[in-house]
JSON list of C-alpha atoms in Angstrom, two decimals:
[
{"chain": "A", "resi": 876, "resn": "THR", "atom": "CA", "xyz": [-7.97, 6.32, -28.31]},
{"chain": "A", "resi": 877, "resn": "PHE", "atom": "CA", "xyz": [-9.30, 4.67, -25.14]},
{"chain": "A", "resi": 878, "resn": "LEU", "atom": "CA", "xyz": [-8.57, 7.85, -23.21]},
{"chain": "A", "resi": 879, "resn": "ALA", "atom": "CA", "xyz": [-9.87, 10.27, -25.85]},
{"chain": "A", "resi": 880, "resn": "CYS", "atom": "CA", "xyz": [-13.10, 8.35, -26.48]},
{"chain": "A", "resi": 881, "resn": "SER", "atom": "CA", "xyz": [-14.02, 7.54, -22.89]},
{"chain": "A", "resi": 882, "resn": "GLY", "atom": "CA", "xyz": [-17.46, 8.86, -21.98]},
{"chain": "A", "resi": 883, "resn": "SER", "atom": "CA", "xyz": [-16.31, 10.77, -18.92]},
{"chain": "A", "resi": 884, "resn": "VAL", "atom": "CA", "xyz": [-13.45, 12.38, -20.86]},
{"chain": "A", "resi": 885, "resn": "VAL", "atom": "CA", "xyz": [-15.18, 13.50, -24.07]},
{"chain": "A", "resi": 886, "resn": "GLY", "atom": "CA", "xyz": [-16.92, 16.43, -22.35]},
{"chain": "A", "resi": 887, "resn": "MET", "atom": "CA", "xyz": [-13.59, 17.75, -21.16]},
{"chain": "A", "resi": 888, "resn": "TRP", "atom": "CA", "xyz": [-12.50, 18.49, -24.74]},
{"chain": "A", "resi": 889, "resn": "GLN", "atom": "CA", "xyz": [-15.25, 21.05, -25.38]},
{"chain": "A", "resi": 890, "resn": "PRO", "atom": "CA", "xyz": [-14.07, 24.34, -26.90]},
{"chain": "A", "resi": 891, "resn": "LEU", "atom": "CA", "xyz": [-13.39, 27.15, -24.42]},
{"chain": "A", "resi": 892, "resn": "ARG", "atom": "CA", "xyz": [-13.52, 24.78, -21.45]},
{"chain": "A", "resi": 893, "resn": "ILE", "atom": "CA", "xyz": [-10.60, 25.83, -19.28]},
{"chain": "A", "resi": 894, "resn": "ASP", "atom": "CA", "xyz": [-10.38, 24.40, -15.78]},
{"chain": "A", "resi": 895, "resn": "HIS", "atom": "CA", "xyz": [-8.47, 21.89, -13.69]},
{"chain": "A", "resi": 896, "resn": "HIS", "atom": "CA", "xyz": [-9.73, 18.95, -15.72]},
{"chain": "A", "resi": 897, "resn": "GLY", "atom": "CA", "xyz": [-7.34, 19.81, -18.55]},
{"chain": "A", "resi": 898, "resn": "TRP", "atom": "CA", "xyz": [-4.38, 19.28, -16.24]},
{"chain": "A", "resi": 899, "resn": "GLN", "atom": "CA", "xyz": [-5.86, 16.02, -15.01]},
{"chain": "A", "resi": 900, "resn": "LEU", "atom": "CA", "xyz": [-6.24, 14.82, -18.59]},
{"chain": "A", "resi": 901, "resn": "ALA", "atom": "CA", "xyz": [-2.65, 15.80, -19.33]},
{"chain": "A", "resi": 902, "resn": "PHE", "atom": "CA", "xyz": [-1.45, 13.79, -16.33]},
{"chain": "A", "resi": 903, "resn": "LEU", "atom": "CA", "xyz": [-3.63, 10.89, -17.43]},
{"chain": "A", "resi": 904, "resn": "ALA", "atom": "CA", "xyz": [-1.99, 11.05, -20.86]},
{"chain": "A", "resi": 905, "resn": "TRP", "atom": "CA", "xyz": [1.38, 10.90, -19.06]},
{"chain": "A", "resi": 906, "resn": "ASN", "atom": "CA", "xyz": [0.11, 7.77, -17.33]},
{"chain": "A", "resi": 907, "resn": "VAL", "atom": "CA", "xyz": [-0.61, 6.16, -20.68]},
{"chain": "A", "resi": 908, "resn": "ALA", "atom": "CA", "xyz": [2.83, 7.20, -21.97]},
{"chain": "A", "resi": 909, "resn": "ALA", "atom": "CA", "xyz": [4.47, 5.74, -18.85]},
{"chain": "A", "resi": 910, "resn": "LEU", "atom": "CA", "xyz": [2.73, 2.42, -19.39]},
{"chain": "A", "resi": 911, "resn": "THR", "atom": "CA", "xyz": [4.37, 2.14, -22.79]},
{"chain": "A", "resi": 912, "resn": "ASP", "atom": "CA", "xyz": [7.80, 3.44, -21.81]},
{"chain": "A", "resi": 913, "resn": "PRO", "atom": "CA", "xyz": [10.45, 0.74, -22.41]},
{"chain": "A", "resi": 914, "resn": "LYS", "atom": "CA", "xyz": [12.68, 2.04, -19.60]},
{"chain": "A", "resi": 915, "resn": "PRO", "atom": "CA", "xyz": [11.21, 0.58, -16.39]},
{"chain": "A", "resi": 916, "resn": "LEU", "atom": "CA", "xyz": [12.71, 2.99, -13.87]},
{"chain": "A", "resi": 917, "resn": "ARG", "atom": "CA", "xyz": [11.74, 6.11, -15.81]},
{"chain": "A", "resi": 918, "resn": "ALA", "atom": "CA", "xyz": [8.30, 4.64, -16.50]},
{"chain": "A", "resi": 919, "resn": "GLY", "atom": "CA", "xyz": [7.63, 3.98, -12.83]},
{"chain": "A", "resi": 920, "resn": "ILE", "atom": "CA", "xyz": [8.75, 7.44, -11.78]},
{"chain": "A", "resi": 921, "resn": "LEU", "atom": "CA", "xyz": [6.65, 9.10, -14.49]},
{"chain": "A", "resi": 922, "resn": "LEU", "atom": "CA", "xyz": [3.58, 7.00, -13.65]},
{"chain": "A", "resi": 923, "resn": "GLY", "atom": "CA", "xyz": [3.84, 7.65, -9.92]},
{"chain": "A", "resi": 924, "resn": "ALA", "atom": "CA", "xyz": [4.44, 11.38, -10.37]},
{"chain": "A", "resi": 925, "resn": "ALA", "atom": "CA", "xyz": [1.63, 11.83, -12.91]},
{"chain": "A", "resi": 926, "resn": "THR", "atom": "CA", "xyz": [-0.76, 9.90, -10.67]},
{"chain": "A", "resi": 927, "resn": "ALA", "atom": "CA", "xyz": [0.18, 11.94, -7.59]},
{"chain": "A", "resi": 928, "resn": "LEU", "atom": "CA", "xyz": [-0.12, 15.24, -9.47]},
{"chain": "A", "resi": 929, "resn": "SER", "atom": "CA", "xyz": [-3.53, 14.31, -10.82]},
{"chain": "A", "resi": 930, "resn": "LEU", "atom": "CA", "xyz": [-4.75, 13.31, -7.34]},
{"chain": "A", "resi": 931, "resn": "ILE", "atom": "CA", "xyz": [-3.43, 16.55, -5.86]},
{"chain": "A", "resi": 932, "resn": "ILE", "atom": "CA", "xyz": [-5.65, 18.43, -8.32]},
{"chain": "A", "resi": 933, "resn": "GLY", "atom": "CA", "xyz": [-8.73, 16.27, -7.76]},
{"chain": "A", "resi": 934, "resn": "LEU", "atom": "CA", "xyz": [-10.11, 12.75, -7.69]},
{"chain": "A", "resi": 935, "resn": "GLU", "atom": "CA", "xyz": [-12.11, 12.83, -10.92]},
{"chain": "A", "resi": 936, "resn": "MET", "atom": "CA", "xyz": [-9.64, 10.52, -12.69]},
{"chain": "A", "resi": 937, "resn": "LEU", "atom": "CA", "xyz": [-9.31, 8.10, -9.77]},
{"chain": "A", "resi": 938, "resn": "LEU", "atom": "CA", "xyz": [-10.70, 5.08, -11.64]},
{"chain": "A", "resi": 939, "resn": "TYR", "atom": "CA", "xyz": [-8.36, 5.59, -14.58]},
{"chain": "A", "resi": 940, "resn": "LEU", "atom": "CA", "xyz": [-5.40, 6.13, -12.27]},
{"chain": "A", "resi": 941, "resn": "ALA", "atom": "CA", "xyz": [-6.26, 2.99, -10.34]},
{"chain": "A", "resi": 942, "resn": "ALA", "atom": "CA", "xyz": [-6.47, 1.08, -13.63]},
{"chain": "A", "resi": 943, "resn": "ALA", "atom": "CA", "xyz": [-2.99, 2.32, -14.59]},
{"chain": "A", "resi": 944, "resn": "GLY", "atom": "CA", "xyz": [-1.68, 1.19, -11.19]},
{"chain": "A", "resi": 945, "resn": "ALA", "atom": "CA", "xyz": [-3.26, -2.22, -11.69]},
{"chain": "A", "resi": 946, "resn": "ILE", "atom": "CA", "xyz": [-1.65, -2.48, -15.13]},
{"chain": "A", "resi": 947, "resn": "VAL", "atom": "CA", "xyz": [1.78, -1.79, -13.61]},
{"chain": "A", "resi": 948, "resn": "VAL", "atom": "CA", "xyz": [1.19, -4.54, -11.07]},
{"chain": "A", "resi": 949, "resn": "LEU", "atom": "CA", "xyz": [0.09, -6.94, -13.81]},
{"chain": "A", "resi": 950, "resn": "MET", "atom": "CA", "xyz": [3.17, -6.05, -15.88]},
{"chain": "A", "resi": 951, "resn": "TRP", "atom": "CA", "xyz": [5.27, -6.99, -12.84]},
{"chain": "A", "resi": 952, "resn": "VAL", "atom": "CA", "xyz": [3.32, -10.25, -12.47]},
{"chain": "A", "resi": 953, "resn": "ARG", "atom": "CA", "xyz": [3.99, -11.05, -16.12]},
{"chain": "A", "resi": 954, "resn": "ASP", "atom": "CA", "xyz": [7.64, -9.96, -16.37]},
{"chain": "A", "resi": 955, "resn": "GLY", "atom": "CA", "xyz": [8.96, -10.19, -12.83]},
{"chain": "A", "resi": 956, "resn": "ASP", "atom": "CA", "xyz": [11.01, -6.99, -13.29]},
{"chain": "A", "resi": 957, "resn": "PRO", "atom": "CA", "xyz": [10.63, -5.05, -10.02]},
{"chain": "A", "resi": 958, "resn": "ARG", "atom": "CA", "xyz": [12.09, -1.71, -11.16]},
{"chain": "A", "resi": 959, "resn": "ARG", "atom": "CA", "xyz": [8.94, -0.15, -12.64]},
{"chain": "A", "resi": 960, "resn": "LEU", "atom": "CA", "xyz": [6.74, -1.25, -9.73]},
{"chain": "A", "resi": 961, "resn": "PHE", "atom": "CA", "xyz": [9.21, -0.11, -7.07]},
{"chain": "A", "resi": 962, "resn": "ALA", "atom": "CA", "xyz": [9.73, 3.30, -8.69]},
{"chain": "A", "resi": 963, "resn": "TYR", "atom": "CA", "xyz": [5.97, 3.70, -9.07]},
{"chain": "A", "resi": 964, "resn": "GLY", "atom": "CA", "xyz": [5.37, 2.89, -5.40]},
{"chain": "A", "resi": 965, "resn": "VAL", "atom": "CA", "xyz": [8.03, 5.28, -4.12]},
{"chain": "A", "resi": 966, "resn": "THR", "atom": "CA", "xyz": [6.92, 8.13, -6.36]},
{"chain": "A", "resi": 967, "resn": "LEU", "atom": "CA", "xyz": [3.20, 7.59, -5.75]},
{"chain": "A", "resi": 968, "resn": "ALA", "atom": "CA", "xyz": [3.52, 7.56, -1.95]},
{"chain": "A", "resi": 969, "resn": "GLY", "atom": "CA", "xyz": [6.10, 10.35, -1.81]},
{"chain": "A", "resi": 970, "resn": "GLY", "atom": "CA", "xyz": [4.35, 12.52, -4.39]},
{"chain": "A", "resi": 971, "resn": "CYS", "atom": "CA", "xyz": [0.97, 12.28, -2.66]},
{"chain": "A", "resi": 972, "resn": "ALA", "atom": "CA", "xyz": [2.51, 12.98, 0.75]},
{"chain": "A", "resi": 973, "resn": "PHE", "atom": "CA", "xyz": [4.41, 15.98, -0.59]},
{"chain": "A", "resi": 974, "resn": "GLY", "atom": "CA", "xyz": [1.34, 17.30, -2.40]},
{"chain": "A", "resi": 975, "resn": "TYR", "atom": "CA", "xyz": [-0.81, 16.92, 0.69]},
{"chain": "A", "resi": 976, "resn": "LEU", "atom": "CA", "xyz": [1.69, 18.73, 2.89]},
{"chain": "A", "resi": 977, "resn": "VAL", "atom": "CA", "xyz": [2.14, 21.60, 0.44]},
{"chain": "A", "resi": 978, "resn": "PHE", "atom": "CA", "xyz": [-1.30, 22.04, -1.14]},
{"chain": "A", "resi": 979, "resn": "ALA", "atom": "CA", "xyz": [-4.01, 20.66, 1.16]},
{"chain": "A", "resi": 980, "resn": "SER", "atom": "CA", "xyz": [-6.43, 23.28, 2.45]},
{"chain": "A", "resi": 981, "resn": "GLU", "atom": "CA", "xyz": [-7.65, 23.39, 6.03]},
{"chain": "A", "resi": 982, "resn": "ALA", "atom": "CA", "xyz": [-10.88, 21.68, 4.93]},
{"chain": "A", "resi": 983, "resn": "ASN", "atom": "CA", "xyz": [-8.89, 18.85, 3.35]},
{"chain": "A", "resi": 984, "resn": "ARG", "atom": "CA", "xyz": [-7.12, 18.15, 6.63]},
{"chain": "A", "resi": 985, "resn": "LEU", "atom": "CA", "xyz": [-10.41, 16.54, 7.71]},
{"chain": "A", "resi": 986, "resn": "ALA", "atom": "CA", "xyz": [-11.46, 13.07, 6.54]},
{"chain": "A", "resi": 987, "resn": "MET", "atom": "CA", "xyz": [-13.04, 14.29, 3.29]},
{"chain": "A", "resi": 988, "resn": "CYS", "atom": "CA", "xyz": [-13.90, 11.64, 0.74]},
{"chain": "A", "resi": 989, "resn": "ASP", "atom": "CA", "xyz": [-13.77, 13.76, -2.42]},
{"chain": "A", "resi": 990, "resn": "ALA", "atom": "CA", "xyz": [-10.28, 15.30, -2.24]},
{"chain": "A", "resi": 991, "resn": "LEU", "atom": "CA", "xyz": [-6.72, 14.44, -1.31]},
{"chain": "A", "resi": 992, "resn": "SER", "atom": "CA", "xyz": [-7.35, 14.35, 2.43]},
{"chain": "A", "resi": 993, "resn": "PRO", "atom": "CA", "xyz": [-6.15, 11.91, 5.09]},
{"chain": "A", "resi": 994, "resn": "VAL", "atom": "CA", "xyz": [-8.54, 9.39, 3.50]},
{"chain": "A", "resi": 995, "resn": "TRP", "atom": "CA", "xyz": [-6.88, 9.22, 0.09]},
{"chain": "A", "resi": 996, "resn": "LEU", "atom": "CA", "xyz": [-3.44, 10.17, 1.34]},
{"chain": "A", "resi": 997, "resn": "SER", "atom": "CA", "xyz": [-3.41, 7.10, 3.57]},
{"chain": "A", "resi": 998, "resn": "ALA", "atom": "CA", "xyz": [-4.73, 4.92, 0.73]},
{"chain": "A", "resi": 999, "resn": "MET", "atom": "CA", "xyz": [-2.03, 6.13, -1.67]},
{"chain": "A", "resi": 1000, "resn": "VAL", "atom": "CA", "xyz": [0.77, 5.80, 0.88]},
{"chain": "A", "resi": 1001, "resn": "VAL", "atom": "CA", "xyz": [-0.37, 2.26, 1.71]},
{"chain": "A", "resi": 1002, "resn": "ALA", "atom": "CA", "xyz": [-0.69, 1.42, -1.99]},
{"chain": "A", "resi": 1003, "resn": "GLY", "atom": "CA", "xyz": [2.79, 2.80, -2.66]},
{"chain": "A", "resi": 1004, "resn": "ALA", "atom": "CA", "xyz": [4.25, 0.88, 0.28]},
{"chain": "A", "resi": 1005, "resn": "ILE", "atom": "CA", "xyz": [2.64, -2.36, -0.87]},
{"chain": "A", "resi": 1006, "resn": "ALA", "atom": "CA", "xyz": [3.95, -1.78, -4.40]},
{"chain": "A", "resi": 1007, "resn": "MET", "atom": "CA", "xyz": [7.45, -1.30, -2.99]},
{"chain": "A", "resi": 1008, "resn": "LEU", "atom": "CA", "xyz": [7.08, -4.39, -0.81]},
{"chain": "A", "resi": 1009, "resn": "LEU", "atom": "CA", "xyz": [5.89, -6.51, -3.73]},
{"chain": "A", "resi": 1010, "resn": "ALA", "atom": "CA", "xyz": [8.77, -5.32, -5.90]},
{"chain": "A", "resi": 1011, "resn": "TRP", "atom": "CA", "xyz": [11.27, -5.93, -3.11]},
{"chain": "A", "resi": 1012, "resn": "ALA", "atom": "CA", "xyz": [9.98, -9.46, -2.42]},
{"chain": "A", "resi": 1013, "resn": "SER", "atom": "CA", "xyz": [9.52, -10.30, -6.12]},
{"chain": "A", "resi": 1014, "resn": "PRO", "atom": "CA", "xyz": [8.59, -14.00, -5.94]},
{"chain": "A", "resi": 1015, "resn": "ARG", "atom": "CA", "xyz": [10.19, -16.17, -8.61]},
{"chain": "A", "resi": 1016, "resn": "THR", "atom": "CA", "xyz": [7.10, -17.43, -10.47]},
{"chain": "A", "resi": 1017, "resn": "TRP", "atom": "CA", "xyz": [4.28, -15.46, -11.99]},
{"chain": "A", "resi": 1018, "resn": "GLN", "atom": "CA", "xyz": [1.78, -17.51, -9.97]},
{"chain": "A", "resi": 1019, "resn": "LEU", "atom": "CA", "xyz": [3.40, -16.43, -6.70]},
{"chain": "A", "resi": 1020, "resn": "ARG", "atom": "CA", "xyz": [3.60, -12.83, -7.91]},
{"chain": "A", "resi": 1021, "resn": "LEU", "atom": "CA", "xyz": [-0.10, -12.92, -8.83]},
{"chain": "A", "resi": 1022, "resn": "GLY", "atom": "CA", "xyz": [-0.99, -14.30, -5.41]},
{"chain": "A", "resi": 1023, "resn": "ALA", "atom": "CA", "xyz": [1.11, -11.66, -3.68]},
{"chain": "A", "resi": 1024, "resn": "ALA", "atom": "CA", "xyz": [-0.45, -8.91, -5.80]},
{"chain": "A", "resi": 1025, "resn": "ALA", "atom": "CA", "xyz": [-3.96, -10.18, -5.01]},
{"chain": "A", "resi": 1026, "resn": "ALA", "atom": "CA", "xyz": [-3.13, -10.24, -1.30]},
{"chain": "A", "resi": 1027, "resn": "GLY", "atom": "CA", "xyz": [-1.80, -6.69, -1.58]},
{"chain": "A", "resi": 1028, "resn": "GLY", "atom": "CA", "xyz": [-4.98, -5.53, -3.31]},
{"chain": "A", "resi": 1029, "resn": "VAL", "atom": "CA", "xyz": [-7.13, -7.15, -0.64]},
{"chain": "A", "resi": 1030, "resn": "ALA", "atom": "CA", "xyz": [-5.01, -5.49, 2.06]},
{"chain": "A", "resi": 1031, "resn": "ILE", "atom": "CA", "xyz": [-5.43, -2.05, 0.48]},
{"chain": "A", "resi": 1032, "resn": "ALA", "atom": "CA", "xyz": [-9.19, -2.48, 0.01]},
{"chain": "A", "resi": 1033, "resn": "GLY", "atom": "CA", "xyz": [-9.67, -3.96, 3.47]},
{"chain": "A", "resi": 1034, "resn": "ALA", "atom": "CA", "xyz": [-7.68, -1.24, 5.19]},
{"chain": "A", "resi": 1035, "resn": "PHE", "atom": "CA", "xyz": [-9.63, 1.43, 3.32]},
{"chain": "A", "resi": 1036, "resn": "ALA", "atom": "CA", "xyz": [-13.01, -0.13, 4.15]},
{"chain": "A", "resi": 1037, "resn": "LEU", "atom": "CA", "xyz": [-12.15, -0.55, 7.83]},
{"chain": "A", "resi": 1038, "resn": "THR", "atom": "CA", "xyz": [-10.54, 2.85, 8.26]},
{"chain": "A", "resi": 1039, "resn": "TRP", "atom": "CA", "xyz": [-12.83, 5.00, 6.11]},
{"chain": "A", "resi": 1040, "resn": "PRO", "atom": "CA", "xyz": [-16.24, 3.23, 5.88]},
{"chain": "A", "resi": 1041, "resn": "HIS", "atom": "CA", "xyz": [-18.01, 6.56, 5.34]},
{"chain": "A", "resi": 1042, "resn": "CYS", "atom": "CA", "xyz": [-16.18, 6.88, 1.99]},
{"chain": "A", "resi": 1043, "resn": "LEU", "atom": "CA", "xyz": [-17.47, 3.62, 0.49]},
{"chain": "A", "resi": 1044, "resn": "GLY", "atom": "CA", "xyz": [-20.48, 5.32, -1.15]},
{"chain": "A", "resi": 1045, "resn": "ARG", "atom": "CA", "xyz": [-20.56, 8.40, -3.31]},
{"chain": "A", "resi": 1046, "resn": "LEU", "atom": "CA", "xyz": [-17.46, 10.44, -2.69]},
{"chain": "A", "resi": 1047, "resn": "GLU", "atom": "CA", "xyz": [-19.32, 13.76, -2.63]},
{"chain": "A", "resi": 1048, "resn": "GLN", "atom": "CA", "xyz": [-21.42, 12.68, 0.37]},
{"chain": "A", "resi": 1049, "resn": "ALA", "atom": "CA", "xyz": [-24.15, 15.01, -0.84]},
{"chain": "A", "resi": 1050, "resn": "PRO", "atom": "CA", "xyz": [-27.52, 15.13, 0.89]},
{"chain": "A", "resi": 1051, "resn": "PRO", "atom": "CA", "xyz": [-30.22, 13.07, -0.86]},
{"chain": "A", "resi": 1052, "resn": "GLU", "atom": "CA", "xyz": [-32.03, 16.22, -2.05]},
{"chain": "A", "resi": 1053, "resn": "LEU", "atom": "CA", "xyz": [-28.92, 17.58, -3.75]},
{"chain": "A", "resi": 1054, "resn": "ASP", "atom": "CA", "xyz": [-28.18, 14.20, -5.25]},
{"chain": "A", "resi": 1055, "resn": "ARG", "atom": "CA", "xyz": [-31.70, 13.89, -6.63]},
{"chain": "A", "resi": 1056, "resn": "LEU", "atom": "CA", "xyz": [-31.97, 17.45, -7.96]},
{"chain": "A", "resi": 1057, "resn": "TRP", "atom": "CA", "xyz": [-28.47, 18.08, -9.26]},
{"chain": "A", "resi": 1058, "resn": "LEU", "atom": "CA", "xyz": [-26.11, 15.13, -9.27]}
]
């Protein structure tokens, strides 16, 4: 119900609305299913693949996808089972890299902030690598896992801010007139 009732999602269910958002919502539903899957390896693969496929289509669901990634990390902090987190990291990084190589347009080979470009590809590959590293290291106590996860999150955010500072605002990077009149 969280997904179906979310303000940014409700408009996507309008009759006769057929566009790429439907696929993104389907992949987001797969994310929710993966979070409840009792088989950790399958869950991680499904979550990473659904996240990568959604990002290949567009970034509109980025906040929800990031929340699902954070939930996987917190499940690892709580349980200490590295399988879901490792599978998620591998599939997220590999899926985004594959999607970028196969589907990115010439325009998206530039540092665009609103599509799967080198900006978000690098962020997803780094996030996947950190997820794999956390799962591999898997500290013994939940306190150490939480500290490691927090350090990983800071590393991802810091690397993004230092590498792509022009993407810290609105992703569309629209001129002020367009923003005021349309967005």
